[in-house]
Coordinates of C-alpha atoms in Angstrom, one line a residue:
Y1 CA -16.5 -14.2 -17.6
C2 CA -16.4 -10.4 -18.1
L3 CA -16.6 -8.0 -15.2
D4 CA -20.2 -7.3 -16.1
D5 CA -21.1 -11.0 -15.7
L6 CA -19.4 -11.0 -12.3
L7 CA -21.2 -7.8 -11.2
A8 CA -24.5 -9.4 -12.3
L9 CA -24.0 -11.9 -9.6
K10 CA -24.0 -9.2 -6.9
D11 CA -24.8 -10.4 -3.4
R12 CA -24.6 -14.0 -4.5
T13 CA -21.9 -16.5 -3.7
V14 CA -20.9 -18.8 -6.6
A15 CA -18.2 -21.4 -7.0
L16 CA -15.9 -20.9 -9.9
D17 CA -13.6 -23.4 -11.6
V18 CA -10.5 -21.5 -12.2
D19 CA -9.1 -24.1 -14.6
D20 CA -12.2 -23.9 -16.7
M21 CA -12.2 -20.1 -16.7
A22 CA -8.5 -20.1 -17.7
S23 CA -9.2 -22.6 -20.6
D24 CA -12.2 -20.5 -21.9
L25 CA -10.2 -17.3 -21.8
G26 CA -6.9 -18.7 -23.1
L27 CA -5.1 -17.6 -19.9
S28 CA -3.0 -19.4 -17.4
H29 CA -4.2 -20.5 -14.0
D30 CA -1.9 -18.0 -12.3
Q31 CA -3.2 -15.2 -14.5
I32 CA -6.8 -15.9 -13.6
R33 CA -5.9 -16.1 -9.9
R34 CA -4.0 -12.8 -10.0
S35 CA -6.8 -11.1 -11.8
L36 CA -9.4 -12.2 -9.3
S37 CA -7.1 -11.1 -6.4
A38 CA -6.8 -7.7 -8.1
L39 CA -10.6 -7.3 -8.4
H40 CA -10.9 -8.3 -4.8
N41 CA -8.3 -5.7 -3.7
A42 CA -10.1 -3.1 -5.8
G43 CA -13.3 -3.8 -4.0
Q44 CA -15.2 -5.0 -7.1
I45 CA -15.7 -8.5 -5.9
E46 CA -15.0 -10.7 -2.8
Y47 CA -12.8 -13.5 -3.9
R48 CA -12.1 -16.4 -1.6
P49 CA -9.2 -18.6 -2.8
P50 CA -9.7 -22.4 -2.5
F51 CA -8.7 -24.1 0.7
R52 CA -5.2 -25.6 0.3
G53 CA -5.1 -28.0 3.2
R54 CA -7.0 -31.2 4.2
G55 CA -10.6 -30.5 5.0
M56 CA -14.1 -32.0 5.1
K57 CA -17.2 -30.9 3.4
I58 CA -20.7 -32.1 4.3
L59 CA -22.4 -33.3 1.2
R60 CA -25.7 -34.2 2.8
R61 CA -27.1 -34.3 6.3
V62 CA -28.5 -37.6 7.6
P63 CA -29.4 -38.9 11.1
V64 CA -26.5 -40.3 13.1
S65 CA -28.4 -43.6 13.5
K66 CA -28.2 -44.0 9.7
L67 CA -24.5 -43.3 9.4
D68 CA -22.6 -46.3 8.0
V69 CA -19.7 -46.1 10.5
N70 CA -17.5 -49.0 11.5
Y71 CA -17.0 -48.0 15.2
A72 CA -14.9 -51.1 15.8
A73 CA -12.5 -50.1 13.1
V74 CA -12.4 -46.5 14.4
E75 CA -11.6 -47.7 17.9
K76 CA -8.9 -50.1 16.6
R77 CA -7.3 -47.2 14.7
A78 CA -7.5 -45.0 17.9
Q79 CA -5.7 -47.7 19.9
F80 CA -3.0 -48.0 17.2
E81 CA -2.4 -44.2 17.3
R82 CA -2.3 -44.2 21.1
Q83 CA 0.3 -47.0 21.0
K84 CA 2.4 -45.0 18.7
L85 CA 2.2 -42.0 21.0
R86 CA 3.1 -44.2 24.0
K87 CA 6.2 -45.5 22.1
M88 CA 7.2 -41.9 21.4
V89 CA 6.9 -41.1 25.1
D90 CA 8.9 -44.2 26.0
Y91 CA 11.6 -43.2 23.5
A92 CA 11.9 -39.8 25.3
Y93 CA 12.5 -41.5 28.7
S94 CA 14.4 -44.6 27.5
R95 CA 17.9 -45.2 28.9
K96 CA 18.6 -47.9 26.2
C97 CA 20.6 -47.2 23.0
L98 CA 18.3 -44.8 21.1
R99 CA 19.4 -46.2 17.7
R100 CA 18.3 -49.6 18.9
V101 CA 14.9 -48.3 20.0
I102 CA 14.3 -46.6 16.6
L103 CA 15.3 -49.8 14.6
E104 CA 13.1 -52.0 16.8
Y105 CA 10.2 -49.6 16.3
F106 CA 10.4 -50.4 12.6
G107 CA 10.6 -54.1 13.2
E108 CA 14.4 -54.8 12.9
E109 CA 16.1 -57.2 15.2
I110 CA 19.4 -55.9 16.6
S111 CA 22.1 -58.2 17.9
H112 CA 24.3 -55.5 19.6
L113 CA 23.0 -53.6 22.6
C114 CA 24.9 -50.3 22.1
C115 CA 25.7 -48.2 19.0
H116 CA 28.3 -46.2 21.1
N117 CA 27.2 -43.1 19.1
C118 CA 23.8 -41.9 20.4
S119 CA 23.4 -39.6 23.4
A120 CA 22.4 -42.5 25.6
C121 CA 25.5 -44.6 24.8
L122 CA 27.9 -41.7 24.9
G123 CA 26.5 -40.6 28.3
L124 CA 26.4 -43.9 30.0
G125 CA 28.4 -46.4 27.9
E126 CA 28.4 -50.0 28.9
S127 CA 26.3 -49.5 32.0
Q128 CA 23.4 -49.3 29.6
Q129 CA 23.5 -53.0 29.0
P130 CA 20.9 -55.0 30.9
K131 CA 22.5 -57.3 33.6
V132 CA 21.5 -59.6 36.4
L133 CA 20.8 -57.6 39.5
T134 CA 22.3 -57.9 43.0
E135 CA 20.1 -59.2 45.8
E136 CA 19.5 -55.7 47.1
Q137 CA 18.5 -54.4 43.7
I138 CA 16.2 -57.4 43.2
L139 CA 14.5 -56.7 46.5
V140 CA 13.8 -53.1 45.4
V141 CA 12.4 -54.4 42.1
K142 CA 10.1 -57.0 43.8
K143 CA 8.8 -54.4 46.2
A144 CA 7.9 -52.1 43.3
L145 CA 6.3 -54.9 41.3
S146 CA 4.3 -56.1 44.3
C147 CA 2.9 -52.6 44.8
V148 CA 1.8 -52.4 41.2
A149 CA 0.2 -55.8 41.5
R150 CA -1.7 -54.9 44.6
M151 CA -3.0 -51.7 43.0
K152 CA -4.5 -53.9 40.2
G153 CA -3.7 -51.6 37.4
R154 CA -6.2 -49.0 38.5
Y155 CA -3.8 -46.1 39.2
G156 CA -1.1 -44.1 37.4
K157 CA 2.7 -44.1 38.0
M158 CA 2.8 -41.2 40.5
R159 CA 0.1 -42.8 42.7
V160 CA 2.2 -46.0 42.9
V161 CA 5.2 -43.8 43.8
Q162 CA 3.2 -42.1 46.6
V163 CA 2.2 -45.5 48.0
L164 CA 5.8 -46.9 47.9
T165 CA 7.3 -43.9 49.6
G166 CA 4.6 -43.8 52.3
S167 CA 3.2 -40.4 51.3
K168 CA 0.9 -38.8 53.9
L169 CA -1.5 -37.4 51.3
K170 CA -5.1 -37.4 52.5
T171 CA -6.2 -38.8 49.1
L172 CA -4.3 -42.1 49.8
T173 CA -6.2 -42.6 53.0
E174 CA -9.5 -41.8 51.3
L175 CA -8.7 -44.4 48.6
G176 CA -7.7 -47.0 51.2
L177 CA -4.2 -47.2 49.7
T178 CA -2.5 -46.7 53.1
R179 CA -3.9 -50.1 54.1
L180 CA -1.9 -51.9 51.4
S181 CA 0.9 -54.2 52.6
T182 CA 3.2 -52.4 50.2
Y183 CA 2.5 -48.9 51.6
G184 CA 5.9 -47.3 52.6
L185 CA 8.0 -50.3 51.4
L186 CA 10.5 -47.9 49.7
Q187 CA 10.2 -45.0 52.2
D188 CA 14.0 -44.8 52.4
L189 CA 14.0 -43.6 48.8
T190 CA 12.9 -40.2 47.5
Q191 CA 10.0 -40.0 45.1
P192 CA 12.2 -39.1 42.1
E193 CA 14.3 -42.2 42.9
V194 CA 11.2 -44.5 42.9
V195 CA 10.1 -42.9 39.7
S196 CA 13.5 -43.9 38.2
V197 CA 12.9 -47.4 39.4
L198 CA 9.5 -47.6 37.7
D199 CA 10.8 -46.1 34.5
A200 CA 13.6 -48.8 34.5
L201 CA 10.9 -51.5 35.0
L202 CA 8.9 -50.0 32.1
D203 CA 12.0 -50.0 29.9
A204 CA 12.6 -53.6 30.8
R205 CA 9.0 -54.4 29.9
L206 CA 8.2 -55.7 33.4
L207 CA 5.6 -53.0 33.7
E208 CA 3.5 -51.4 31.0
I209 CA 1.4 -48.3 30.6
E210 CA -2.2 -48.6 29.4
G211 CA -4.3 -45.7 28.2
T212 CA -3.4 -42.2 27.0
D213 CA -5.8 -39.7 28.6
Y214 CA -5.5 -41.5 31.9
P215 CA -2.4 -43.7 31.7
L216 CA -2.5 -46.6 34.2
I217 CA 0.5 -48.8 35.1
K218 CA 0.2 -52.5 35.4
L219 CA 2.3 -55.7 35.5
T220 CA 3.2 -57.6 32.3
E221 CA 3.5 -61.4 32.3
S222 CA 7.3 -61.0 32.5
G223 CA 6.9 -58.7 35.5
R224 CA 4.6 -61.2 37.2
D225 CA 7.2 -63.9 36.7
A226 CA 10.0 -61.7 38.1
M227 CA 7.9 -60.7 41.1
V228 CA 7.4 -64.3 42.2
G229 CA 11.0 -65.3 41.4
E230 CA 10.1 -67.6 38.5
S231 CA 12.5 -65.8 36.1
P232 CA 15.8 -63.9 36.6
V233 CA 15.7 -60.1 36.4
H234 CA 17.9 -58.6 33.6
M235 CA 17.6 -54.8 33.3
V236 CA 19.4 -51.5 33.6
F237 CA 19.0 -50.5 37.2
P238 CA 18.8 -46.7 37.9
L239 CA 22.4 -45.4 38.1
S240 CA 21.5 -43.1 41.1
L241 CA 20.8 -46.2 43.2
E242 CA 23.5 -48.6 42.0
E243 CA 26.2 -47.3 44.4
E244 CA 23.8 -47.6 47.3
S245 CA 23.2 -51.3 46.7
E246 CA 27.0 -51.8 46.7
L247 CA 27.5 -50.5 50.2
T248 CA 26.0 -51.8 53.5
A249 CA 22.5 -50.8 54.3
E250 CA 22.9 -48.9 57.5
T251 CA 25.7 -46.6 58.7
P252 CA 25.4 -44.9 62.1
R253 CA 25.9 -41.2 62.3
E254 CA 29.3 -40.3 63.6
G255 CA 31.0 -37.1 62.6
V256 CA 30.5 -35.3 59.3
L257 CA 31.6 -38.1 57.0
E258 CA 29.1 -40.7 58.3
N259 CA 25.6 -39.8 57.2
E260 CA 22.2 -41.3 56.7
N261 CA 22.8 -41.5 52.9
R262 CA 24.7 -44.6 52.0
E263 CA 26.8 -42.9 49.4
M264 CA 29.8 -42.0 51.5
H265 CA 31.8 -40.1 48.9
F266 CA 30.3 -36.6 49.5
H267 CA 29.1 -34.5 52.4
Q268 CA 25.4 -35.2 52.6
E269 CA 24.4 -32.2 54.7
L270 CA 26.1 -29.8 52.4
F271 CA 24.5 -31.6 49.4
E272 CA 21.0 -31.0 50.9
A273 CA 21.8 -27.4 51.6
L274 CA 22.9 -26.9 47.9
R275 CA 19.7 -28.6 46.8
D276 CA 17.7 -26.1 48.8
L277 CA 19.5 -23.3 47.1
R278 CA 18.9 -24.9 43.7
R279 CA 15.2 -25.1 44.5
K280 CA 15.0 -21.4 45.3
L281 CA 16.9 -20.5 42.2
A282 CA 14.6 -22.7 40.1
D283 CA 11.5 -21.1 41.6
Q284 CA 12.8 -17.6 40.9
A285 CA 13.6 -18.5 37.3
N286 CA 10.4 -20.6 36.8
L287 CA 12.5 -23.5 35.6
P288 CA 12.9 -27.2 36.6
P289 CA 15.7 -27.6 39.2
Y290 CA 17.8 -29.9 37.0
I291 CA 18.1 -27.0 34.5
I292 CA 19.8 -24.9 37.2
F293 CA 22.3 -27.6 38.4
H294 CA 22.4 -31.4 38.0
D295 CA 22.6 -33.5 41.2
S296 CA 26.1 -34.8 40.1
T297 CA 27.3 -31.2 40.0
L298 CA 26.0 -30.5 43.6
K299 CA 27.6 -33.8 44.7
A300 CA 30.9 -32.7 43.2
I301 CA 30.8 -29.4 45.1
S302 CA 29.9 -31.3 48.3
R303 CA 32.9 -33.5 47.7
Q304 CA 35.5 -30.9 46.7
L305 CA 34.4 -28.1 49.1
P306 CA 35.5 -25.2 46.9
R307 CA 36.2 -21.9 48.7
T308 CA 36.8 -19.5 45.7
L309 CA 35.4 -18.9 42.3
S310 CA 38.6 -20.3 40.7
E311 CA 38.2 -23.5 42.7
L312 CA 34.6 -23.7 41.4
Q313 CA 35.9 -23.8 37.9
S314 CA 37.5 -27.2 38.7
V315 CA 34.1 -28.7 39.6
K316 CA 33.0 -31.1 36.8
G317 CA 29.8 -30.0 35.1
L318 CA 29.9 -26.4 36.4
R319 CA 30.3 -24.0 33.5
N320 CA 31.6 -20.4 33.6
R321 CA 28.2 -19.0 32.8
K322 CA 26.7 -20.8 35.9
I323 CA 29.6 -19.7 38.0
M324 CA 29.2 -16.1 37.0
A325 CA 25.4 -16.2 37.7
H326 CA 25.4 -18.3 40.9
G327 CA 29.0 -18.8 42.1
D328 CA 28.8 -16.4 45.1
Q329 CA 25.6 -18.1 46.3
L330 CA 27.2 -21.6 46.0
L331 CA 30.3 -20.4 47.9
A332 CA 28.1 -18.9 50.6
V333 CA 26.4 -22.3 51.2
V334 CA 29.8 -24.0 51.4
D335 CA 31.2 -21.4 53.8
S336 CA 28.1 -21.8 56.0
F337 CA 28.6 -25.6 56.1
L338 CA 32.3 -25.3 56.9
E339 CA 31.6 -22.9 59.8
S340 CA 29.5 -25.5 61.6
H341 CA 31.7 -28.5 60.5
S342 CA 35.3 -27.3 61.0
E343 CA 36.6 -30.9 60.7
A344 CA 35.1 -31.4 57.2
R345 CA 37.6 -31.9 54.4
P346 CA 37.5 -32.6 50.7
L347 CA 36.8 -36.2 49.7
Q348 CA 38.0 -38.3 46.8
E349 CA 35.7 -39.3 43.9
L350 CA 34.8 -43.0 44.1
G351 CA 37.1 -45.2 42.0
N352 CA 39.1 -42.4 40.5
P353 CA 42.5 -41.9 42.3
Q354 CA 43.5 -39.3 39.7
S355 CA 40.7 -37.0 40.8
V356 CA 41.7 -36.7 44.4
N357 CA 41.8 -33.1 45.6
L358 CA 45.2 -32.4 47.3
K359 CA 43.4 -30.8 50.2
S360 CA 42.4 -34.3 51.3
R361 CA 45.8 -34.6 52.9
A362 CA 44.5 -32.5 55.7
S363 CA 44.4 -33.9 59.2
P364 CA 41.9 -36.8 59.6
A365 CA 38.7 -36.3 61.5
P366 CA 38.5 -37.4 65.1
T367 CA 36.4 -40.5 64.2
D368 CA 39.2 -41.6 61.7
E369 CA 41.8 -41.1 64.4
T370 CA 40.0 -43.5 66.7
T371 CA 40.0 -46.1 64.0
W372 CA 43.7 -45.3 63.3
K373 CA 44.6 -46.1 66.9
L374 CA 42.8 -49.4 66.8
W375 CA 44.5 -50.3 63.5
K376 CA 47.9 -49.5 65.0
E377 CA 47.1 -51.9 67.8
G378 CA 46.9 -54.7 65.2
K379 CA 43.2 -55.1 65.1
N380 CA 41.5 -56.2 61.9
L381 CA 38.3 -54.8 60.2
K382 CA 35.9 -57.0 62.2
E383 CA 37.5 -56.3 65.5
I384 CA 37.6 -52.5 64.9
A385 CA 34.0 -52.5 63.8
E386 CA 32.9 -54.4 66.9
A387 CA 35.0 -52.2 69.2
R388 CA 33.5 -49.0 67.8
G389 CA 30.0 -50.3 67.3
L390 CA 30.1 -49.4 63.6
T391 CA 29.8 -51.3 60.3
R392 CA 32.7 -52.7 58.4
S393 CA 31.9 -50.4 55.5
T394 CA 32.3 -47.4 57.8
I395 CA 35.7 -48.6 59.0
V396 CA 36.7 -49.1 55.4
T397 CA 35.7 -45.5 54.7
H398 CA 37.9 -44.4 57.6
L399 CA 40.9 -46.4 56.3
E400 CA 40.4 -44.8 52.8
Q401 CA 40.6 -41.3 54.3
L402 CA 43.5 -42.2 56.5
M403 CA 45.4 -43.4 53.5
L404 CA 44.6 -40.2 51.7
S405 CA 45.9 -38.2 54.6
G406 CA 49.2 -40.0 54.4
R407 CA 48.9 -42.6 57.1
P408 CA 50.6 -45.9 56.3
I409 CA 47.9 -48.5 56.0
E410 CA 49.5 -51.8 55.2
L411 CA 46.9 -53.8 53.3
K412 CA 49.1 -56.9 53.4
R413 CA 47.6 -57.4 56.8
L414 CA 44.3 -58.0 55.1
L415 CA 45.0 -59.1 51.5
S416 CA 47.7 -61.0 49.7
D417 CA 50.1 -59.3 47.3
A418 CA 48.5 -61.3 44.4
R419 CA 45.0 -60.2 45.4
I420 CA 46.1 -56.5 45.7
A421 CA 47.7 -56.6 42.3
M422 CA 44.7 -58.3 40.7
I423 CA 42.3 -55.6 42.1
A424 CA 44.7 -52.8 41.1
T425 CA 44.8 -54.1 37.5
A426 CA 40.9 -54.2 37.4
I427 CA 40.7 -50.6 38.7
A428 CA 43.1 -49.5 35.9
Q429 CA 41.2 -51.4 33.2
A430 CA 37.7 -50.2 34.3
Q431 CA 38.6 -46.5 34.1
S432 CA 35.4 -45.7 36.0
D433 CA 34.4 -43.7 39.0
R434 CA 32.0 -46.4 40.1
L435 CA 32.6 -49.7 41.9
S436 CA 30.4 -51.9 39.7
P437 CA 32.5 -51.9 36.5
V438 CA 35.6 -52.9 38.6
K439 CA 33.7 -55.7 40.4
A440 CA 32.6 -57.0 37.0
L441 CA 36.2 -57.6 36.0
L442 CA 37.0 -59.6 39.2
P443 CA 36.1 -63.0 40.5
D444 CA 32.9 -63.3 42.5
D445 CA 34.7 -63.7 45.8
V446 CA 36.3 -60.3 45.7
T447 CA 34.2 -57.9 47.8
Y448 CA 33.5 -54.2 47.4
E449 CA 35.3 -53.5 50.6
E450 CA 38.5 -55.0 49.2
I451 CA 38.1 -52.9 46.0
R452 CA 37.7 -49.7 48.1
L453 CA 40.8 -50.4 50.2
V454 CA 43.0 -51.0 47.2
R455 CA 41.5 -48.0 45.5
G456 CA 42.4 -45.9 48.6
Q457 CA 46.0 -47.2 48.5
L458 CA 46.3 -46.3 44.8
A459 CA 44.9 -42.8 45.5
Q460 CA 47.3 -42.4 48.4
K461 CA 50.3 -43.1 46.0
T462 CA 48.8 -40.6 43.4
V463 CA 48.4 -37.8 46.0
G464 CA 51.9 -38.5 47.4
R465 CA 53.5 -38.2 44.0
A466 CA 51.5 -35.0 43.2
S467 CA 52.5 -33.3 46.4
D468 CA 56.2 -34.2 46.2

């Protein structure tokens, strides 16, 4: 192994066993390796260190037809790996307790539904627990399941979303999907909202994804039973749609507070204008829109109607960094909205009397005043709704705002003292901005309208104390 021996191998490539060389020369493995590297750097030899990772080496070449390959075992292994990948994707989108998902992945059975420590539990709390859905929510679920069934598992999730929302894509017509009876069944929802419904159904195992390169969505046996009504539906319904199912389906447009969106606790037109601004900012920064502002932040702005940078700081979810970067643009959109809607005023957050902006004590809108006159005449909710050609839910919204403006709405005309006290206690216990947690603490015969009225009365008292 002297240099002369190595030079005699000029222009030849040979394999050396470094351990054998070290043993013969009485040197360590590292000494041999360093010496070979030094000779390589000096230009005397070309030394290629051994490959340290996992690799393959062809020992002999044979025709493919003679290879002893168990293709069934290879495919089984591939399916197993794809299933693991799918579970990883499901974990990323899951709204369930993440600790529970991990433990179930490794085969453990968990009795509790929430760990109250992971990001999912801390972000959504008890609303993460599956529950029996309302009739309106079940209808949405059945429509989605029916669409998947009629598409026979031959399409991906986004194609199902396009069919359910009644997309006008030429491709749908070419594929004959516009002729399906489920085409446009959920056209009142946006595509992201329908995506959230499908994700919830996947999470509840009523739907499943098959395939990795071209993932297709199809019904499970549980999903088929739920679709035909043979089994009750227990699942976590998308939070963005839960409030809509609690209110009445249609509310005519009258004034700025009554809009086509069934969530009556923010100014919808302003919200849409803020979303347009967010889309432009996202395009400029080449980022997803939710990175710029979350929908909940835009709704909070649409509810509070801030006019200055300092007022923007009170908006939940809006950090100083975002205010410094985009505050002036946000305020410009709000100012533009208020110029064309001079009667608009800040609204209260649903279910949270403590969060009422004191500006809500401004004069009521004309549409509220009309309701106020009928109320003073002694008419009840049904009579006012019939007289005005509006829904009871809209009239309840008017009464809420009238209470916040300081008008004396005596709920004893509608509810007993005991019932008012019971609902007020549930609101205090729920400590939630949403109606559902309050409803869950009350008897089944208590309506959402009653909860909203009592909540408005509590908010009125809170605002009154704060302004005194």
